[in-house]
Amino acid sequence: MRVRDRALLNRRLDGLGTTIFAEMSALAVATGAINLGQGFPDTDGPEAVREAAVRALRDGRGNQYPPGAGVPELRTAITDHQQRFYGLEFDPDTEVLVTAGATEAIAAAMLALLEPGDEVIAFEPFYDSYAACIAMAGGVRVPLTLPAPGFRPDLDALRDAVTPRTRLLLLNSPHNPTGMVLTADELTAIAELAVERDLLVVTDEVYEHLTFDGAAHTPLASLPGMRERTVTISSAGKTFSFTGWKVGWVTGTAELVTAVRTAKQFLTYVASGPFQYAVAEALALPDSYYHAFRDDLQAKRDVLAAGLTEAGFLVHQPQGTYFITTDIAELAPGTDALAFCRALPERCGVVAVPNSVFYDHPTAGRTQVRFAFCKQQDVLREAADRLRKAFSG
Ligand code: GLN
């Protein structure tokens, strides 16, 4: 047998290529453009939290393998956080797992909970690692399109999509890239369906603290009947502006957490030792930190939304996350989002991300372009100015 008689890349990964975030960030570096593509802040999180990481490193805490489930200080801080913000009780010894970012948590959850052929329902556009992780686990993704404008889930379509092969719902609220935040009624309907059809739910809540205009995040695990069937995932990256630290976590029943940990221990085993101690301190920051962070982001959203509108983009106002989805159909007739984004840095020195790559649907996201607003206000103004000059003269 000759090794190259068949494709080198496992067929489950066929077509996944390079992530759009890597492609667009590389383009930003190559062209010197303002990067509003990949979602990472241009200012680091609180100084005290950075110092906590330095202290941990200097004191020799976390420089060797931390415990597989995460350091006790962080596990306790996570359970305190779930109790403080949502009234959810978890046992830090058995119901929490620290992961290498939410990314690993998603991967481990899929690998742990799916058998080949199991169906996973997810609303599209979806964060790119969902499709990859479902595929790596041998699952079958069943996308349900969130229709623009509004991007509200079609709950009848969700009900109709459940089959005897459906194993789990993979949810994300606040939702990347649309900024949609599930309402209490939507959460209730989803929870009732999950209970009725006996489904597992994996919820990606990494943007839990990034909600605007009074919209509030409610974890699905807090609804009746959901605690025992929900794997809740979050991460320090967004809430504390340390995306490079890759500290994420899972909460759920001991049974679910044990399952996810079984897969996770063979992916990285552990990660981010000293940063785990720093994130424990971050989670304990007073409510004022969380409020100020949210207010600051909301102001940035408003700056970018106004600038994009002035430049001629149709803006879908987000209620959460740090992304604005726009539509370019009128601005650039006949152009698809991917081509638009590939040309944008040369055209005016701004990088964005095409939502089209987050859809299975062939046309739904064809003219949607996402801009990140987790940047300093003058950077957002400069980007908007460049876009306005390029598109509205
Ligand atoms: N979550 C970030 C985004 O949506 C990117 C993370 C990544 O590059 N994997 O932009």
CSV table of C-alpha atoms and ligand atoms in Angstrom, one decimal:
chain,number,residue,atom,x,y,z
A,1,MET,CA,0.0,0.0,0.0
A,2,ARG,CA,1.3,3.4,-0.9
A,3,VAL,CA,0.6,6.0,1.7
A,4,ARG,CA,-0.4,8.6,-0.8
A,5,ASP,CA,-2.9,6.5,-2.7
A,6,ARG,CA,-5.5,8.1,-0.6
A,7,ALA,CA,-5.7,11.7,0.7
A,8,LEU,CA,-3.4,12.4,3.6
A,9,LEU,CA,-6.1,14.4,5.5
A,10,ASN,CA,-8.7,12.3,7.3
A,11,ARG,CA,-11.9,12.6,5.3
A,12,ARG,CA,-13.8,14.0,8.3
A,13,LEU,CA,-11.5,17.1,8.1
A,14,ASP,CA,-11.8,17.4,4.4
A,15,GLY,CA,-12.6,20.9,3.2
A,16,LEU,CA,-12.0,22.5,6.6
A,17,GLY,CA,-8.8,24.2,5.4
A,18,THR,CA,-7.4,27.1,7.3
A,19,THR,CA,-9.7,29.0,9.7
A,20,ILE,CA,-11.0,32.3,8.5
A,21,PHE,CA,-9.6,33.9,11.6
A,22,ALA,CA,-6.0,32.8,10.7
A,23,GLU,CA,-6.4,33.8,7.1
A,24,MET,CA,-7.8,37.3,7.9
A,25,SER,CA,-5.4,38.0,10.7
A,26,ALA,CA,-2.5,37.1,8.4
A,27,LEU,CA,-3.9,39.4,5.8
A,28,ALA,CA,-4.1,42.2,8.4
A,29,VAL,CA,-0.4,41.7,9.3
A,30,ALA,CA,0.6,41.5,5.6
A,31,THR,CA,-1.2,44.7,4.6
A,32,GLY,CA,-0.9,46.6,7.9
A,33,ALA,CA,-4.6,47.0,7.9
A,34,ILE,CA,-6.8,47.6,11.0
A,35,ASN,CA,-7.9,44.2,12.2
A,36,LEU,CA,-11.6,44.1,12.9
A,37,GLY,CA,-11.7,40.4,11.8
A,38,GLN,CA,-10.6,37.9,14.4
A,39,GLY,CA,-12.2,38.7,17.8
A,40,PHE,CA,-9.5,39.8,20.2
A,41,PRO,CA,-9.2,43.1,22.2
A,42,ASP,CA,-6.5,45.5,21.5
A,43,THR,CA,-6.1,46.3,25.2
A,44,ASP,CA,-5.3,43.7,27.8
A,45,GLY,CA,-7.5,43.0,30.7
A,46,PRO,CA,-7.1,44.3,34.3
A,47,GLU,CA,-3.6,45.1,35.5
A,48,ALA,CA,-4.3,43.3,38.8
A,49,VAL,CA,-5.1,40.1,36.9
A,50,ARG,CA,-2.0,40.4,34.8
A,51,GLU,CA,0.0,40.9,38.0
A,52,ALA,CA,-1.7,37.8,39.5
A,53,ALA,CA,-0.4,35.8,36.6
A,54,VAL,CA,3.1,37.1,37.1
A,55,ARG,CA,2.9,36.4,40.8
A,56,ALA,CA,1.8,32.8,40.2
A,57,LEU,CA,4.6,32.3,37.8
A,58,ARG,CA,7.2,33.8,40.1
A,59,ASP,CA,5.9,31.9,43.1
A,60,GLY,CA,6.0,28.6,41.2
A,61,ARG,CA,2.3,28.0,41.2
A,62,GLY,CA,1.2,26.3,38.0
A,63,ASN,CA,4.6,26.0,36.4
A,64,GLN,CA,4.3,22.2,36.6
A,65,TYR,CA,1.2,20.2,35.5
A,66,PRO,CA,-1.8,21.5,37.4
A,67,PRO,CA,-4.4,18.9,38.5
A,68,GLY,CA,-6.4,17.4,35.6
A,69,ALA,CA,-9.6,19.1,36.5
A,70,GLY,CA,-8.0,22.5,37.1
A,71,VAL,CA,-6.4,24.1,40.2
A,72,PRO,CA,-8.8,24.1,43.2
A,73,GLU,CA,-8.7,27.9,43.5
A,74,LEU,CA,-10.0,28.3,40.0
A,75,ARG,CA,-12.6,25.6,40.3
A,76,THR,CA,-14.0,27.2,43.4
A,77,ALA,CA,-13.9,30.7,41.7
A,78,ILE,CA,-16.0,29.2,38.8
A,79,THR,CA,-18.6,27.7,41.1
A,80,ASP,CA,-18.7,31.0,43.1
A,81,HIS,CA,-19.2,32.9,39.8
A,82,GLN,CA,-22.1,30.6,38.7
A,83,GLN,CA,-23.7,31.1,42.1
A,84,ARG,CA,-23.1,34.9,42.2
A,85,PHE,CA,-24.5,35.7,38.8
A,86,TYR,CA,-27.0,32.9,38.2
A,87,GLY,CA,-27.8,31.2,41.5
A,88,LEU,CA,-26.5,27.9,40.1
A,89,GLU,CA,-24.8,25.6,42.5
A,90,PHE,CA,-22.0,23.3,41.4
A,91,ASP,CA,-19.6,21.2,43.4
A,92,PRO,CA,-16.0,22.4,42.6
A,93,ASP,CA,-14.6,18.9,43.1
A,94,THR,CA,-16.9,17.0,40.8
A,95,GLU,CA,-18.9,19.4,38.6
A,96,VAL,CA,-16.2,21.7,37.1
A,97,LEU,CA,-13.5,21.1,34.6
A,98,VAL,CA,-10.9,23.6,33.5
A,99,THR,CA,-10.0,23.4,29.8
A,100,ALA,CA,-7.6,25.0,27.3
A,101,GLY,CA,-10.1,27.7,26.3
A,102,ALA,CA,-13.7,27.1,25.4
A,103,THR,CA,-12.3,25.6,22.2
A,104,GLU,CA,-11.0,22.5,23.9
A,105,ALA,CA,-14.2,22.3,26.0
A,106,ILE,CA,-16.3,22.1,22.8
A,107,ALA,CA,-14.0,19.5,21.3
A,108,ALA,CA,-13.9,17.4,24.4
A,109,ALA,CA,-17.7,17.6,24.8
A,110,MET,CA,-18.3,16.4,21.2
A,111,LEU,CA,-15.7,13.6,21.4
A,112,ALA,CA,-17.2,12.5,24.8
A,113,LEU,CA,-20.9,12.7,24.0
A,114,LEU,CA,-21.2,11.6,20.4
A,115,GLU,CA,-21.2,8.3,18.7
A,116,PRO,CA,-20.6,8.2,14.9
A,117,GLY,CA,-23.8,9.1,13.2
A,118,ASP,CA,-25.4,11.0,16.1
A,119,GLU,CA,-27.1,14.2,14.9
A,120,VAL,CA,-26.2,17.5,16.5
A,121,ILE,CA,-28.6,20.4,15.9
A,122,ALA,CA,-26.9,23.9,15.8
A,123,PHE,CA,-28.1,27.3,14.7
A,124,GLU,CA,-26.1,28.7,11.8
A,125,PRO,CA,-24.1,30.8,11.3
A,126,PHE,CA,-22.0,28.9,13.8
A,127,TYR,CA,-18.6,29.4,15.2
A,128,ASP,CA,-16.2,27.6,13.0
A,129,SER,CA,-15.0,25.0,15.5
A,130,TYR,CA,-18.5,23.5,15.9
A,131,ALA,CA,-18.5,22.0,12.4
A,132,ALA,CA,-14.9,20.7,12.8
A,133,CYS,CA,-15.5,19.2,16.3
A,134,ILE,CA,-18.8,17.5,15.3
A,135,ALA,CA,-17.0,16.1,12.3
A,136,MET,CA,-14.0,14.9,14.3
A,137,ALA,CA,-16.3,13.1,16.6
A,138,GLY,CA,-18.1,11.5,13.6
A,139,GLY,CA,-21.3,13.3,14.3
A,140,VAL,CA,-23.7,14.7,11.7
A,141,ARG,CA,-24.5,18.4,12.0
A,142,VAL,CA,-28.0,19.5,11.4
A,143,PRO,CA,-27.9,23.3,10.8
A,144,LEU,CA,-30.9,25.6,11.4
A,145,THR,CA,-30.5,29.0,9.8
A,146,LEU,CA,-31.1,32.0,12.0
A,147,PRO,CA,-32.8,34.4,9.5
A,148,ALA,CA,-31.8,38.0,9.1
A,149,PRO,CA,-32.8,40.5,10.3
A,150,GLY,CA,-33.0,39.7,13.9
A,151,PHE,CA,-31.5,36.2,13.7
A,152,ARG,CA,-34.2,34.8,16.0
A,153,PRO,CA,-34.3,31.0,16.1
A,154,ASP,CA,-37.3,29.3,14.4
A,155,LEU,CA,-38.5,27.2,17.3
A,156,ASP,CA,-41.0,25.2,15.1
A,157,ALA,CA,-38.1,24.3,12.7
A,158,LEU,CA,-36.1,23.3,15.8
A,159,ARG,CA,-38.9,21.0,16.9
A,160,ASP,CA,-39.2,19.5,13.4
A,161,ALA,CA,-35.5,19.0,13.2
A,162,VAL,CA,-35.3,16.6,16.1
A,163,THR,CA,-35.2,13.0,15.0
A,164,PRO,CA,-34.6,9.7,16.9
A,165,ARG,CA,-30.9,10.1,16.0
A,166,THR,CA,-30.6,13.6,17.6
A,167,ARG,CA,-28.2,13.3,20.4
A,168,LEU,CA,-27.6,16.9,21.4
A,169,LEU,CA,-28.3,20.6,20.8
A,170,LEU,CA,-25.2,22.8,20.5
A,171,LEU,CA,-26.2,26.3,21.4
A,172,ASN,CA,-24.4,29.6,21.6
A,173,SER,CA,-25.9,32.7,23.3
A,174,PRO,CA,-24.9,35.5,23.2
A,175,HIS,CA,-24.4,34.4,19.6
A,176,ASN,CA,-21.2,34.8,17.5
A,177,PRO,CA,-21.3,36.2,14.8
A,178,THR,CA,-24.9,37.7,14.9
A,179,GLY,CA,-25.0,39.2,18.4
A,180,MET,CA,-28.3,37.6,19.0
A,181,VAL,CA,-29.2,36.8,22.7
A,182,LEU,CA,-31.8,34.1,23.4
A,183,THR,CA,-34.8,35.5,25.2
A,184,ALA,CA,-36.5,33.9,28.2
A,185,ASP,CA,-39.3,32.6,26.1
A,186,GLU,CA,-36.9,31.1,23.6
A,187,LEU,CA,-34.8,29.4,26.3
A,188,THR,CA,-38.0,28.0,27.9
A,189,ALA,CA,-39.1,26.5,24.6
A,190,ILE,CA,-35.7,25.0,23.9
A,191,ALA,CA,-35.5,23.6,27.5
A,192,GLU,CA,-39.0,22.1,27.2
A,193,LEU,CA,-38.1,20.5,23.9
A,194,ALA,CA,-34.8,19.1,25.3
A,195,VAL,CA,-36.7,17.5,28.2
A,196,GLU,CA,-39.5,16.2,26.1
A,197,ARG,CA,-37.2,14.6,23.5
A,198,ASP,CA,-34.5,13.7,26.1
A,199,LEU,CA,-31.7,15.6,24.5
A,200,LEU,CA,-28.3,16.6,25.8
A,201,VAL,CA,-27.5,20.3,25.4
A,202,VAL,CA,-24.0,21.8,25.1
A,203,THR,CA,-24.2,25.6,25.6
A,204,ASP,CA,-21.4,27.9,24.6
A,205,GLU,CA,-21.7,31.0,26.9
A,206,VAL,CA,-18.3,32.6,26.3
A,207,TYR,CA,-20.0,36.0,25.8
A,208,GLU,CA,-22.1,35.7,28.9
A,209,HIS,CA,-21.1,39.1,30.3
A,210,LEU,CA,-21.1,40.9,26.9
A,211,THR,CA,-24.8,41.9,26.7
A,212,PHE,CA,-26.2,45.3,25.9
A,213,ASP,CA,-29.2,47.5,26.2
A,214,GLY,CA,-30.4,45.7,29.2
A,215,ALA,CA,-30.4,42.3,27.5
A,216,ALA,CA,-29.5,39.7,30.1
A,217,HIS,CA,-27.8,36.3,29.7
A,218,THR,CA,-29.5,33.4,31.3
A,219,PRO,CA,-27.7,30.0,31.3
A,220,LEU,CA,-29.9,27.3,29.9
A,221,ALA,CA,-28.7,25.1,32.9
A,222,SER,CA,-30.8,27.3,35.2
A,223,LEU,CA,-34.1,26.3,33.6
A,224,PRO,CA,-36.3,23.4,34.9
A,225,GLY,CA,-35.0,20.0,34.0
A,226,MET,CA,-31.9,21.4,32.3
A,227,ARG,CA,-29.2,21.0,35.0
A,228,GLU,CA,-28.9,17.2,34.5
A,229,ARG,CA,-28.7,17.4,30.7
A,230,THR,CA,-26.6,20.6,30.0
A,231,VAL,CA,-22.9,21.0,29.6
A,232,THR,CA,-22.2,24.7,30.1
A,233,ILE,CA,-19.0,26.1,28.6
A,234,SER,CA,-17.4,29.5,29.2
A,235,SER,CA,-14.0,31.1,29.0
A,236,ALA,CA,-11.9,33.9,30.5
A,237,GLY,CA,-10.8,35.1,27.1
A,238,LYS,CA,-13.8,37.4,26.4
A,239,THR,CA,-14.8,38.4,29.9
A,240,PHE,CA,-11.4,39.5,31.0
A,241,SER,CA,-9.7,40.3,27.7
A,242,PHE,CA,-7.0,37.7,27.9
A,243,THR,CA,-7.8,35.6,24.8
A,244,GLY,CA,-4.2,34.3,24.6
A,245,TRP,CA,-4.3,32.6,28.0
A,246,LYS,CA,-6.7,30.0,26.9
A,247,VAL,CA,-8.5,29.3,30.2
A,248,GLY,CA,-11.9,27.9,29.7
A,249,TRP,CA,-14.2,25.7,31.7
A,250,VAL,CA,-17.1,23.3,31.8
A,251,THR,CA,-19.8,23.1,34.5
A,252,GLY,CA,-22.4,20.3,34.7
A,253,THR,CA,-23.4,17.3,36.7
A,254,ALA,CA,-20.6,15.0,37.8
A,255,GLU,CA,-21.6,12.5,35.2
A,256,LEU,CA,-21.4,14.9,32.4
A,257,VAL,CA,-18.2,16.5,33.6
A,258,THR,CA,-16.6,13.1,34.0
A,259,ALA,CA,-17.5,12.2,30.5
A,260,VAL,CA,-16.1,15.5,29.1
A,261,ARG,CA,-12.9,15.1,31.2
A,262,THR,CA,-12.3,11.6,29.9
A,263,ALA,CA,-11.9,13.1,26.4
A,264,LYS,CA,-10.2,16.3,27.5
A,265,GLN,CA,-7.4,14.4,29.4
A,266,PHE,CA,-6.2,13.0,26.2
A,267,LEU,CA,-6.3,16.2,24.2
A,268,THR,CA,-4.1,18.5,26.4
A,269,TYR,CA,-4.4,16.8,29.7
A,270,VAL,CA,-3.9,20.2,31.3
A,271,ALA,CA,-3.0,23.8,30.2
A,272,SER,CA,-2.3,27.4,31.3
A,273,GLY,CA,-1.0,26.6,34.8
A,274,PRO,CA,-0.1,30.0,36.2
A,275,PHE,CA,-3.0,31.7,34.3
A,276,GLN,CA,-5.5,29.5,36.1
A,277,TYR,CA,-4.6,31.2,39.4
A,278,ALA,CA,-4.9,34.6,37.8
A,279,VAL,CA,-8.3,33.8,36.3
A,280,ALA,CA,-9.4,32.7,39.7
A,281,GLU,CA,-8.7,36.2,40.9
A,282,ALA,CA,-10.4,37.7,37.9
A,283,LEU,CA,-13.6,35.8,38.4
A,284,ALA,CA,-13.8,37.2,41.9
A,285,LEU,CA,-13.6,40.9,40.7
A,286,PRO,CA,-16.5,43.0,42.0
A,287,ASP,CA,-19.7,43.4,40.0
A,288,SER,CA,-18.4,46.9,39.1
A,289,TYR,CA,-15.7,45.4,36.9
A,290,TYR,CA,-18.3,43.4,34.9
A,291,HIS,CA,-20.6,46.4,34.6
A,292,ALA,CA,-17.8,48.8,33.5
A,293,PHE,CA,-16.5,46.3,30.9
A,294,ARG,CA,-20.0,45.9,29.4
A,295,ASP,CA,-20.7,49.6,29.4
A,296,ASP,CA,-17.4,50.3,27.7
A,297,LEU,CA,-18.1,47.7,25.0
A,298,GLN,CA,-21.6,49.0,24.4
A,299,ALA,CA,-20.1,52.5,23.8
A,300,LYS,CA,-17.7,50.9,21.3
A,301,ARG,CA,-20.5,49.0,19.6
A,302,ASP,CA,-22.3,52.3,19.2
A,303,VAL,CA,-19.2,54.0,17.7
A,304,LEU,CA,-18.7,51.3,15.2
A,305,ALA,CA,-22.3,50.8,14.3
A,306,ALA,CA,-22.7,54.5,13.6
A,307,GLY,CA,-19.5,54.5,11.5
A,308,LEU,CA,-20.6,51.5,9.5
A,309,THR,CA,-24.0,52.9,8.9
A,310,GLU,CA,-22.5,56.2,7.7
A,311,ALA,CA,-20.2,54.2,5.3
A,312,GLY,CA,-23.3,52.6,3.8
A,313,PHE,CA,-23.3,49.2,5.5
A,314,LEU,CA,-26.6,47.7,6.6
A,315,VAL,CA,-26.0,47.1,10.3
A,316,HIS,CA,-27.6,44.3,12.3
A,317,GLN,CA,-27.5,45.8,15.8
A,318,PRO,CA,-26.1,43.1,18.2
A,319,GLN,CA,-27.5,42.7,21.7
A,320,GLY,CA,-24.4,40.8,22.8
A,321,THR,CA,-20.8,39.7,21.9
A,322,TYR,CA,-18.3,42.0,20.5
A,323,PHE,CA,-19.2,41.6,16.8
A,324,ILE,CA,-21.4,43.5,14.4
A,325,THR,CA,-22.8,41.6,11.5
A,326,THR,CA,-23.5,43.8,8.5
A,327,ASP,CA,-25.0,43.2,5.0
A,328,ILE,CA,-23.2,44.5,1.9
A,329,ALA,CA,-25.8,43.6,-0.7
A,330,GLU,CA,-26.6,47.3,-1.4
A,331,LEU,CA,-23.1,48.6,-0.7
A,332,ALA,CA,-21.4,46.2,-3.1
A,333,PRO,CA,-24.0,44.7,-5.4
A,334,GLY,CA,-23.1,41.3,-6.8
A,335,THR,CA,-20.1,40.8,-4.4
A,336,ASP,CA,-20.0,37.9,-2.0
A,337,ALA,CA,-18.7,38.4,1.5
A,338,LEU,CA,-15.6,36.3,1.1
A,339,ALA,CA,-14.4,38.2,-2.0
A,340,PHE,CA,-15.3,41.4,-0.3
A,341,CYS,CA,-13.3,40.6,2.8
A,342,ARG,CA,-10.3,39.4,0.8
A,343,ALA,CA,-10.2,42.7,-1.1
A,344,LEU,CA,-11.1,45.0,1.8
A,345,PRO,CA,-7.5,45.5,3.3
A,346,GLU,CA,-6.1,46.5,-0.1
A,347,ARG,CA,-9.0,48.7,-0.8
A,348,CYS,CA,-9.1,50.7,2.5
A,349,GLY,CA,-6.9,49.2,5.2
A,350,VAL,CA,-9.6,47.4,7.2
A,351,VAL,CA,-10.0,43.6,7.9
A,352,ALA,CA,-13.4,42.0,8.5
A,353,VAL,CA,-14.7,38.4,8.4
A,354,PRO,CA,-17.2,36.9,6.0
A,355,ASN,CA,-20.1,35.3,7.8
A,356,SER,CA,-20.7,33.1,4.8
A,357,VAL,CA,-18.0,30.7,6.0
A,358,PHE,CA,-20.1,30.1,9.2
A,359,TYR,CA,-23.0,28.7,7.2
A,360,ASP,CA,-23.8,25.4,5.5
A,361,HIS,CA,-26.6,27.1,3.8
A,362,PRO,CA,-25.4,28.1,0.3
A,363,THR,CA,-26.8,31.6,0.2
A,364,ALA,CA,-28.1,32.8,3.6
A,365,GLY,CA,-24.8,34.5,4.6
A,366,ARG,CA,-23.6,35.4,1.1
A,367,THR,CA,-23.6,39.1,1.8
A,368,GLN,CA,-22.9,39.2,5.5
A,369,VAL,CA,-19.7,40.7,6.8
A,370,ARG,CA,-18.7,40.7,10.5
A,371,PHE,CA,-16.7,43.5,12.2
A,372,ALA,CA,-15.2,43.2,15.8
A,373,PHE,CA,-15.6,46.2,18.0
A,374,CYS,CA,-13.3,45.1,20.9
A,375,LYS,CA,-10.9,47.8,19.9
A,376,GLN,CA,-10.0,51.3,21.2
A,377,GLN,CA,-12.5,53.9,20.2
A,378,ASP,CA,-10.0,55.9,18.1
A,379,VAL,CA,-9.1,52.7,16.2
A,380,LEU,CA,-12.8,52.1,15.5
A,381,ARG,CA,-13.3,55.7,14.4
A,382,GLU,CA,-10.3,55.4,12.1
A,383,ALA,CA,-11.6,52.1,10.6
A,384,ALA,CA,-15.0,53.6,10.1
A,385,ASP,CA,-13.5,56.7,8.5
A,386,ARG,CA,-11.5,54.5,6.0
A,387,LEU,CA,-14.6,52.6,5.1
A,388,ARG,CA,-16.6,55.7,4.7
A,389,LYS,CA,-14.0,57.2,2.3
A,390,ALA,CA,-13.9,54.0,0.3
A,391,PHE,CA,-17.6,53.4,0.0
A,392,SER,CA,-19.4,56.7,0.3
A,393,GLY,CA,-16.9,59.0,-1.1
B,1,GLN,N1,-13.7,33.6,18.6
B,1,GLN,C1,-12.9,34.5,17.8
B,1,GLN,C2,-13.8,35.1,16.7
B,1,GLN,O1,-14.9,34.7,16.5
B,1,GLN,C3,-11.7,33.9,17.1
B,1,GLN,C4,-11.0,32.8,17.8
B,1,GLN,C5,-10.1,32.0,16.9
B,1,GLN,O2,-9.4,32.6,16.1
B,1,GLN,N2,-10.2,30.7,16.9
B,1,GLN,O3,-13.3,36.0,16.0
